[in-house]
Coordinates of C-alpha atoms in Angstrom, one line a residue:
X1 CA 0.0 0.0 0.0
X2 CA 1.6 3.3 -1.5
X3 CA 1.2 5.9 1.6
X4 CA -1.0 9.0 0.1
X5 CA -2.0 9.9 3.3
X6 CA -0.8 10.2 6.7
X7 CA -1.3 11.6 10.7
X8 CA -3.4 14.6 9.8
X9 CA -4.0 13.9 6.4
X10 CA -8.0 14.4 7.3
X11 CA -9.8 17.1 9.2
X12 CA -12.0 16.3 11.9
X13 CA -14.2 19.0 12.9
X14 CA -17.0 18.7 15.0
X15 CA -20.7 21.5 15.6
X16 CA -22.4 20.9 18.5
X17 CA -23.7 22.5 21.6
X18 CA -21.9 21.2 24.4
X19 CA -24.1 22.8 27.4
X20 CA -26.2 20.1 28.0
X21 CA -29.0 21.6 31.9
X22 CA -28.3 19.7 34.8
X23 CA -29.3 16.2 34.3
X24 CA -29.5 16.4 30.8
X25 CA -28.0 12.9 29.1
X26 CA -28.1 13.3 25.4
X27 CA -24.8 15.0 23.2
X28 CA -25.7 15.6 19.7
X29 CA -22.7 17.1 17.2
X30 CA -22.2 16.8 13.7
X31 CA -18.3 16.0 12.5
X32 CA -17.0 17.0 9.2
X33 CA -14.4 15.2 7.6
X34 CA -12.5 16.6 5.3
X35 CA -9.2 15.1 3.2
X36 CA -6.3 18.0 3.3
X37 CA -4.6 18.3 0.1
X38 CA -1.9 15.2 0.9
X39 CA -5.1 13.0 1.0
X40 CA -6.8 14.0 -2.2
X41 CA -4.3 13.1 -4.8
X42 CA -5.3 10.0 -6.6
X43 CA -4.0 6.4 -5.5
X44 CA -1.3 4.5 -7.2
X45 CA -3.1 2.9 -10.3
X46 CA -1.4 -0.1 -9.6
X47 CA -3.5 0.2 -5.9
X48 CA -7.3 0.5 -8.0
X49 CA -9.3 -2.7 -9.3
X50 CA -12.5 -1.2 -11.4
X51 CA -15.2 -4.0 -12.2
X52 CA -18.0 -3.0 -14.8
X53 CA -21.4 -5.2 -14.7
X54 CA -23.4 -4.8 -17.2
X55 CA -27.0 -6.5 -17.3
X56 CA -27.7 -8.5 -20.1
X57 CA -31.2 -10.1 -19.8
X58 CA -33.7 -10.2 -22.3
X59 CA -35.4 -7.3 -21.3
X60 CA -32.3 -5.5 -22.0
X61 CA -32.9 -6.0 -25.9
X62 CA -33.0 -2.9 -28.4
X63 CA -32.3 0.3 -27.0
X64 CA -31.2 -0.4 -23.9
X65 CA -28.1 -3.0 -24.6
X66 CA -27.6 -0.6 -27.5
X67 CA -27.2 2.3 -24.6
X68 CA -25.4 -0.1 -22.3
X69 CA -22.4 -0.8 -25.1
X70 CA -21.6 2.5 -25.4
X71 CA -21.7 3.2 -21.5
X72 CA -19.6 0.7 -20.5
X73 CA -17.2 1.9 -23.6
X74 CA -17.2 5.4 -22.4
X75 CA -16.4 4.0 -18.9
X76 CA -13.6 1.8 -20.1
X77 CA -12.2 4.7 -21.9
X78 CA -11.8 6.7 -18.4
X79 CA -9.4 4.3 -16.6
X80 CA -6.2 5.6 -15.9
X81 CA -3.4 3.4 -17.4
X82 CA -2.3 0.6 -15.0
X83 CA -5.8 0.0 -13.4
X84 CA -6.8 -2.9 -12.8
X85 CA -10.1 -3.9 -14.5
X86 CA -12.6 -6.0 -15.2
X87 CA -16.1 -5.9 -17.5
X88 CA -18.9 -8.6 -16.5
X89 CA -21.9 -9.5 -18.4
X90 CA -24.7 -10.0 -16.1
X91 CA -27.9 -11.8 -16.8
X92 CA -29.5 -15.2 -14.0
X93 CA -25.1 -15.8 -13.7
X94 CA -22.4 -13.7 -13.9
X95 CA -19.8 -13.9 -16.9
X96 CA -16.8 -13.0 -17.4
X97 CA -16.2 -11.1 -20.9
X98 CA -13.1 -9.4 -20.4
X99 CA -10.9 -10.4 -19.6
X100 CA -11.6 -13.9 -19.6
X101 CA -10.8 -14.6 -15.7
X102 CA -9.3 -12.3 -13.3
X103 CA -8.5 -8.7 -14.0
X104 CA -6.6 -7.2 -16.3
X105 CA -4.3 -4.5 -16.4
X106 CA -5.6 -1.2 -18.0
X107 CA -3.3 0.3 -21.1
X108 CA -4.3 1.2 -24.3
X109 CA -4.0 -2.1 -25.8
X110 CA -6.7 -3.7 -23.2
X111 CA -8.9 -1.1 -23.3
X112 CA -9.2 -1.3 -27.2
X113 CA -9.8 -5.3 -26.8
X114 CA -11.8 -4.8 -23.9
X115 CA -14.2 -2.4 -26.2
X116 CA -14.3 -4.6 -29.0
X117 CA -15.7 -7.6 -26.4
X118 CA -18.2 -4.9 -25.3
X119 CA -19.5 -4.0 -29.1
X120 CA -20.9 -8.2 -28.9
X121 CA -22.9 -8.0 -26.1
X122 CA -26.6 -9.4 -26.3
X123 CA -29.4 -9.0 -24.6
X124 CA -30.7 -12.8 -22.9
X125 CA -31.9 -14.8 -20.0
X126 CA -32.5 -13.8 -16.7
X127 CA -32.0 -11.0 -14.3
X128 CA -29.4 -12.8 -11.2
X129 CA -28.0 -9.8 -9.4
X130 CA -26.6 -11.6 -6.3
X131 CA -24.5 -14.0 -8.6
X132 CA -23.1 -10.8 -10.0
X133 CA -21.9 -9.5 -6.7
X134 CA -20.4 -12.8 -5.6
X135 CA -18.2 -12.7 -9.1
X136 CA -17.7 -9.0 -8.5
X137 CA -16.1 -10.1 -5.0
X138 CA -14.2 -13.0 -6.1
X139 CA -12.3 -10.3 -8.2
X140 CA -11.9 -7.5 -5.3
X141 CA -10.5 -11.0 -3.0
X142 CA -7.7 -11.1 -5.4
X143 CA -6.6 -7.4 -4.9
X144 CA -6.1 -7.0 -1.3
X145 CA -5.4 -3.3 0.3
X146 CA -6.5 -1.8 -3.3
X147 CA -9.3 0.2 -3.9
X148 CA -11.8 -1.5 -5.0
X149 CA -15.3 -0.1 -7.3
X150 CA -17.9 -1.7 -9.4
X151 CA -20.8 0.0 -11.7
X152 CA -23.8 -2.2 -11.8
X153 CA -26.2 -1.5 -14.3
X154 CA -29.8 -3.1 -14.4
X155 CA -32.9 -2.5 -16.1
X156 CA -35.1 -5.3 -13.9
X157 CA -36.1 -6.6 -10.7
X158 CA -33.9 -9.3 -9.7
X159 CA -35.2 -13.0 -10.3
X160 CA -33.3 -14.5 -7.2
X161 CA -35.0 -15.7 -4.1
X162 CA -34.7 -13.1 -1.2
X163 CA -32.8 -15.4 0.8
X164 CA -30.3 -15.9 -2.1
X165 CA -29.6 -12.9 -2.3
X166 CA -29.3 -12.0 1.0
X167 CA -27.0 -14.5 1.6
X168 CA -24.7 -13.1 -1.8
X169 CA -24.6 -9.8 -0.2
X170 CA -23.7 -10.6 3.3
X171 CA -20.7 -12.5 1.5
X172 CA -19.4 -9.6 -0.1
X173 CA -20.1 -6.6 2.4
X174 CA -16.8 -5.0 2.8
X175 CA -15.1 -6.8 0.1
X176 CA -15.7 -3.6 -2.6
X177 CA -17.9 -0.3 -3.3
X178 CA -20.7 -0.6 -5.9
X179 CA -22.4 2.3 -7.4
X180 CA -25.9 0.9 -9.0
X181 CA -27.5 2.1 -11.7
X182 CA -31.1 1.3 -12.9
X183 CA -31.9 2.0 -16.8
X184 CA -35.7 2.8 -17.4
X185 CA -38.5 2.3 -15.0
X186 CA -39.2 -1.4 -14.7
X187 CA -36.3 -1.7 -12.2
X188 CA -37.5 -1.9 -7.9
X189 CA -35.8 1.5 -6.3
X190 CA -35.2 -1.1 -3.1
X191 CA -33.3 -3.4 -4.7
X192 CA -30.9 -1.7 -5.8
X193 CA -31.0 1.3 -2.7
X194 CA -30.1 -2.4 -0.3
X195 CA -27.2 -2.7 -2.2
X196 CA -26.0 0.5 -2.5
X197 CA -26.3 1.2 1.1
X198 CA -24.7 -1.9 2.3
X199 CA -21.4 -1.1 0.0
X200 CA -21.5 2.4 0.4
X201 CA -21.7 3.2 -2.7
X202 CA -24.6 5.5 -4.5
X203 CA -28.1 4.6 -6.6
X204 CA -29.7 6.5 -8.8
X205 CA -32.1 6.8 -12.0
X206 CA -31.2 6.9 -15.9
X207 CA -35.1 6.9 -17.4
X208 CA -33.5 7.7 -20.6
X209 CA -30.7 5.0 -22.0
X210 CA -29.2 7.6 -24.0
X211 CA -28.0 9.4 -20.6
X212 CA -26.2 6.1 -19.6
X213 CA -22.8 6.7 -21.1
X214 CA -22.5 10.3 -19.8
X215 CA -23.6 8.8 -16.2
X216 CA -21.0 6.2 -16.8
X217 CA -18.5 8.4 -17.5
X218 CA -19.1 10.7 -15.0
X219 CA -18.8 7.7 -12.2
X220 CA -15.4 6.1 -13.5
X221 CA -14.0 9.6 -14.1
X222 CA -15.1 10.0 -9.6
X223 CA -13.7 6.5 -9.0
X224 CA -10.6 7.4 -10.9
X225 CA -9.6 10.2 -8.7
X226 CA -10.5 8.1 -5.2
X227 CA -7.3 8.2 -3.0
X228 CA -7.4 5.8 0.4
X229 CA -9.3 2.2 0.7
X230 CA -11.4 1.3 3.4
X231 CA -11.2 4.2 6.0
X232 CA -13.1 3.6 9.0
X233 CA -15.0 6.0 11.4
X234 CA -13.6 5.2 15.0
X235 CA -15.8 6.3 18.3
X236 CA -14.5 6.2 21.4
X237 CA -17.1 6.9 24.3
X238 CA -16.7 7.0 27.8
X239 CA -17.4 3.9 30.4
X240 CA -21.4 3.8 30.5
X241 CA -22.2 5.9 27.7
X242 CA -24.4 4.4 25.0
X243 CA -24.2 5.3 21.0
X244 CA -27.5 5.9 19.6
X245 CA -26.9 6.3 16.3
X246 CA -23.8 7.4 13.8
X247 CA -25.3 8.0 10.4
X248 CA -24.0 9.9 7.5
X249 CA -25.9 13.2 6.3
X250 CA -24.0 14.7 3.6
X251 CA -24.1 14.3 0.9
X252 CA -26.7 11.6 1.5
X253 CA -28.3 10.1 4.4
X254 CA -26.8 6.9 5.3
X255 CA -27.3 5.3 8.7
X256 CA -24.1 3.3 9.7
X257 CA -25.3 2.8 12.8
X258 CA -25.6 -1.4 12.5
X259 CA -22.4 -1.5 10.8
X260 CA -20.4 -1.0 13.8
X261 CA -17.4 -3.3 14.3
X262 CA -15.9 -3.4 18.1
X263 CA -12.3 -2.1 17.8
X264 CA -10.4 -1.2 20.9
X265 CA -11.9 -0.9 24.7
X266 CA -15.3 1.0 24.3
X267 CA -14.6 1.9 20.9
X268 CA -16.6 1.2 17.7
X269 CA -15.6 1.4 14.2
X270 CA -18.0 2.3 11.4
X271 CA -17.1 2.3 7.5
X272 CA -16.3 4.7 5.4
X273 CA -15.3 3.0 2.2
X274 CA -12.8 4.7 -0.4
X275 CA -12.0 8.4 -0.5
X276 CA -10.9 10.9 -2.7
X277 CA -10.5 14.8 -2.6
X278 CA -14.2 15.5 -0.5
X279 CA -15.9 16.5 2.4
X280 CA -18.3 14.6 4.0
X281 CA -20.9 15.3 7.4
X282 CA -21.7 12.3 9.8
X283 CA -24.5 12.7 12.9
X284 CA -23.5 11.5 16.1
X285 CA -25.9 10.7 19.3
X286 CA -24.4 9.7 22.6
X287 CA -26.0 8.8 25.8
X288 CA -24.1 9.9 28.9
X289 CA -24.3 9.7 32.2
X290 CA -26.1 12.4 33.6
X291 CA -24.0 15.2 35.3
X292 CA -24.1 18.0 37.7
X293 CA -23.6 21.6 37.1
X294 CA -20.0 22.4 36.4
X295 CA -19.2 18.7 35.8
X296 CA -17.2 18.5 31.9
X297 CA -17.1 14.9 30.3
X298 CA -15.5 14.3 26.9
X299 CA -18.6 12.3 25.4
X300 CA -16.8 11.3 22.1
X301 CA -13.5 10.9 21.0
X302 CA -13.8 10.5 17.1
X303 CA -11.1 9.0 14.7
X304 CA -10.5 8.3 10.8
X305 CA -8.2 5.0 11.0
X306 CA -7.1 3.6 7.7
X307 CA -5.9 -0.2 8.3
X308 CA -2.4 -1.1 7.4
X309 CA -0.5 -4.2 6.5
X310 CA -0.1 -6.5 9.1
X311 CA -2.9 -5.5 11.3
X312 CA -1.4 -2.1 11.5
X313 CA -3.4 0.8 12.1
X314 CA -3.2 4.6 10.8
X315 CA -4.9 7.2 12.4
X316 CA -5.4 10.1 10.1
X317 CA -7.3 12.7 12.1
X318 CA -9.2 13.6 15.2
X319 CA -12.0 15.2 16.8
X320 CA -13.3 15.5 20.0
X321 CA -16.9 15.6 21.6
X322 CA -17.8 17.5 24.8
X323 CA -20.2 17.4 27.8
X324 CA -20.5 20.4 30.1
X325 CA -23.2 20.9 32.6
X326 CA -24.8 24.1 33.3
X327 CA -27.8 26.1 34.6
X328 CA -27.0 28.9 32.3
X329 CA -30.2 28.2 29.6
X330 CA -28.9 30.8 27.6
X331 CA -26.3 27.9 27.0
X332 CA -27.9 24.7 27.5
X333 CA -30.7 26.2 25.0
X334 CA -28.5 26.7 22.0
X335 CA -29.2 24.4 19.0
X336 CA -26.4 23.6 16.7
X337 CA -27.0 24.9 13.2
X338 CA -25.7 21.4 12.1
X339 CA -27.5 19.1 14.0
X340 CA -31.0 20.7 14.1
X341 CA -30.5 20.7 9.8
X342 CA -29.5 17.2 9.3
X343 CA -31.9 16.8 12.1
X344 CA -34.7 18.2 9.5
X345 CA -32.8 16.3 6.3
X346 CA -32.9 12.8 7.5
X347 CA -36.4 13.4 8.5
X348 CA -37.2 14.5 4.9
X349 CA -35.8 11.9 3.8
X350 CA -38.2 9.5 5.9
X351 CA -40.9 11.6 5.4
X352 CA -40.9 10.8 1.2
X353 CA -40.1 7.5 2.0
X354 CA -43.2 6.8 3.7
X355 CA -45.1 8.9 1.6
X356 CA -44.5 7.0 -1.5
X357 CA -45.1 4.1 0.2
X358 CA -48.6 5.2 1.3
X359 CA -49.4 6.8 -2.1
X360 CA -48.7 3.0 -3.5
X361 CA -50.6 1.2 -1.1
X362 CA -53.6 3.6 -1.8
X363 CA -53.8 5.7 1.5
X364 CA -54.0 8.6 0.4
X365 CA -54.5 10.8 4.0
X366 CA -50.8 9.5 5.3
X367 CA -49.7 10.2 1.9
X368 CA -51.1 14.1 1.7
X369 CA -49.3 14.3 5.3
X370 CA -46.1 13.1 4.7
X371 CA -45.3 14.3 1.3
X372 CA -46.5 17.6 2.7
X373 CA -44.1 17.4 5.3
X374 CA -41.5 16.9 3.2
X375 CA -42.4 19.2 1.1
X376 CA -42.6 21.9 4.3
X377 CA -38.8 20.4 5.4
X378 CA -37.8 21.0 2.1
X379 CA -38.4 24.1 1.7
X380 CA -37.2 25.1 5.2
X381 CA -34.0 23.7 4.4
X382 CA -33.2 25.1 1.0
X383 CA -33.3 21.8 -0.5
X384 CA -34.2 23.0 -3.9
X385 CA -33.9 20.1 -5.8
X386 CA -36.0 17.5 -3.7
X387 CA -38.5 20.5 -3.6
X388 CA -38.5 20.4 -7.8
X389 CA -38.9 16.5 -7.3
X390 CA -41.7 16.7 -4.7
X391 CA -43.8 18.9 -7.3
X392 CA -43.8 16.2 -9.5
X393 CA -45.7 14.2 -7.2
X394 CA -47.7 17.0 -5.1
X395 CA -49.6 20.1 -6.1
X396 CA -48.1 22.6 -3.5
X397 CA -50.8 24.8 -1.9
X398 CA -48.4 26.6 0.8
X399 CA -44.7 25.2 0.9
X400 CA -43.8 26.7 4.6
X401 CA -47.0 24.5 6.2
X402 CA -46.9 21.5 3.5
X403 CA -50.0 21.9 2.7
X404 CA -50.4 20.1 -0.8
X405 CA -52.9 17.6 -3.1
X406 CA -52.0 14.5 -4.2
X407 CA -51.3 14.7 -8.1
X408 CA -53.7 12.3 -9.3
X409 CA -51.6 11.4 -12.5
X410 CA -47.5 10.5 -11.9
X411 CA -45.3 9.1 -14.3
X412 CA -43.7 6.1 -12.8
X413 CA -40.0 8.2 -13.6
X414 CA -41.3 11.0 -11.4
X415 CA -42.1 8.8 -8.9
X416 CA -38.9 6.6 -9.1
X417 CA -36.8 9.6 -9.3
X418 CA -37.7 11.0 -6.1
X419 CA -37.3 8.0 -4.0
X420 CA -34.0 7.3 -5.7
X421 CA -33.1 10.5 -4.9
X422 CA -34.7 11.0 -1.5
X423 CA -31.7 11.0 0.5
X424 CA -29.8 13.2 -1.4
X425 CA -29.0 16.1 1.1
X426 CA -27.7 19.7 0.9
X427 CA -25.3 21.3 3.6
X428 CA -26.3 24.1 6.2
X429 CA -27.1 27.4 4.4
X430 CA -23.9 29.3 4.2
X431 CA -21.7 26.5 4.2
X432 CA -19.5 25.6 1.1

């Protein structure tokens, strides 16, 4: 493992309020980290295994394996020179078509051979997503300390038993991060959401196959510039304090929060995946022992550790979490900008969720109510482009009290396109 980054290589900082009134148990803060400029430089391309997986079912035929060809060109076309690679054609089992087992090493000639095994894809048989991540992390097994991405591209629901697939992506959690992709509108948002939240990795919507190789390009040119593997979030909490939850919140919503390995003596570890030059928010809850008025505690000590060879571990930046106990309410009363936002975006994020849900299940009332108070958090939040989305789906009466009518007509794309895209957050007003 090439060493991009080092001790201080990250920022930790952390918002909160830490005047908590007398008795008072709970310590909310929001840390941002943040690679400095020795972190964000791109990995060794000897140090990055890229695996493509295209679906190739017969519902893929015409346009869409048409679209698909040219995506995965465009994307092949983006790896650096000496990335390692992979492209897999999906349908009910994974296949290998280039290069014909293992990985190979990206250079010109490989990616010109690679493209020409791409230009033969068909369209036929089934739709087997959980044998496609098993292949995917047989591949990432063989490139230890590396980081490690796949694409996933699907235009179905996946024909596998739930227990199947289950069971394929326990095996490979940890093993590689997968951005998923769905082509057209026949695909289940769930599906695909379950996988991208369990290898961190994102999900999102392409109604129009002509759009795909843009998308495509747009994720290898991000994976290309990721620097560090496998960084983990490391909390430290003092003896009889209790972690409610740890999730992410910018620049989506993703609750880590069951993902937590034990690490050292009343310390957790919670994954990060790869990393490259960005910033990213993460909302902590601790429960503490009550204290007294002038009593101090430090709630939260919170780490990024990058694991080495040999066990090793590299701790690449710090921040700390405080309790103080006070009967000053001018203090006690303060609400962090940062917590009470992300507070409001994970809600909205919940609140269109279940809104969707109860629009599809044909109750409208719990509909009206939560997509109206989504619609109310949006808009108190500046979140301009869930707002945009939510009109799709709503006729807004009054944005501030969420009061809105159920559009009677939606487009299955509007529909899909704001669930995909329902945890997509933006950062506190006046923040970069």
């Amino acid at each position: 493992m090439t060493d991009v980054a080092g001790a201080g290589a990250f920022t930790v900082e952390v918002d909160q309020n830490s005047y908590l009134p007398a008795g008072a148990s709970r310590v909310d803060a929001v840390v941002t980290v943040t690679a400095a400029d020795a972190a964000a430089a791109p990995a060794p391309a000897s140090e990055v295994l890229e695996v493509i997986v295209v679906d190739c079912s017969t519902s893929m035929t015409g346009s869409k394996i048409r679209a698909a060809r040219q995506a995965t060109m465009a994307a092949i076309a983006e790896l650096r020179d000496g990335v390692s690679f992979a492209v897999v054609a999906g349908n009910h089992v994974a296949q290998q078509l280039f290069p014909p087992v293992g990985t190979v090493v990206a250079n010109a000639g490989t990616r010109t051979t690679a493209t020409r095994m791409v230009e033969r894809l068909q369209a036929d048989g089934g739709t087997g997503i959980g044998a496609w991540l098993t292949h995917v992390g047989g591949l990432a097994r063989q490139h230890p300390g590396s980081i490690k991405h796949a694409i996933v591209l699907t235009d179905g629901q996946n024909g596998e038993s739930a227990e199947y697939f289950a069971n394929a992506l326990n095996g490979v959690l940890g093993t590689f991060t997968c951005d998923c992709r769905g082509v057209g509108t026949d695909w289940r948002v769930d599906e695909l959401r379950t996988i991208a939240t369990s290898m961190l990795g994102t999900v999102d919507i392409v109604a129009d196959p002509a759009d795909l190789a843009a998308d495509f390009r747009s994720i290898m040119g991000e994976a290309m510039g990721k620097s560090v593997a496998d960084l983990a979030l490391r909390l430290w909490t003092p003896r009889g304090a209790t972690v409610r939850f740890v999730k992410q919140v910018a620049p989506t919503v993703e609750d880590l929060t069951d993902r937590r390995t034990e690490a050292a003596r009343q310390s957790g570890d919670y994954p990060l995946g790869s990393w490259g030059a960005e910033s990213r928010d993460y909302h902590l809850a601790i429960e503490v022992p009550a204290g007294g008025v002038g009593d101090e505690m430090l709630a939260g000590r919170v780490s990024i550790v990058r694991p080495g060879p040999d066990g090793a571990e590299e701790v690449l930046g710090q921040g700390l979490v405080k309790a103080i106990w006070t009967e000053d309410t001018a203090l006690s009363t303060r609400i962090s900008r940062g917590v009470a936002h992300y507070t409001g975006q994970a809600e909205l994020a919940e609140a269109i969720q279940e809104g969707l849900a109860a629009r599809k299940a044909g109750d409208e009332a719990t509909a009206t109510a939560r997509l109206g108070r989504a619609v109310a958090l949006a808009e108190a939040s500046g979140n301009e482009g869930t707002a945009r989305l939510l009109g799709r789906v709503v006729e807004v009466v009054d944005a501030p009290s969420g009061t809105v009518r159920l559009r009677k007509a939606v487009a299955d794309v509007d529909e899909m396109t704001l669930d995909t895209r329902s945890t997509r957050t933006v950062r506190v007003r006046g923040d970069g």
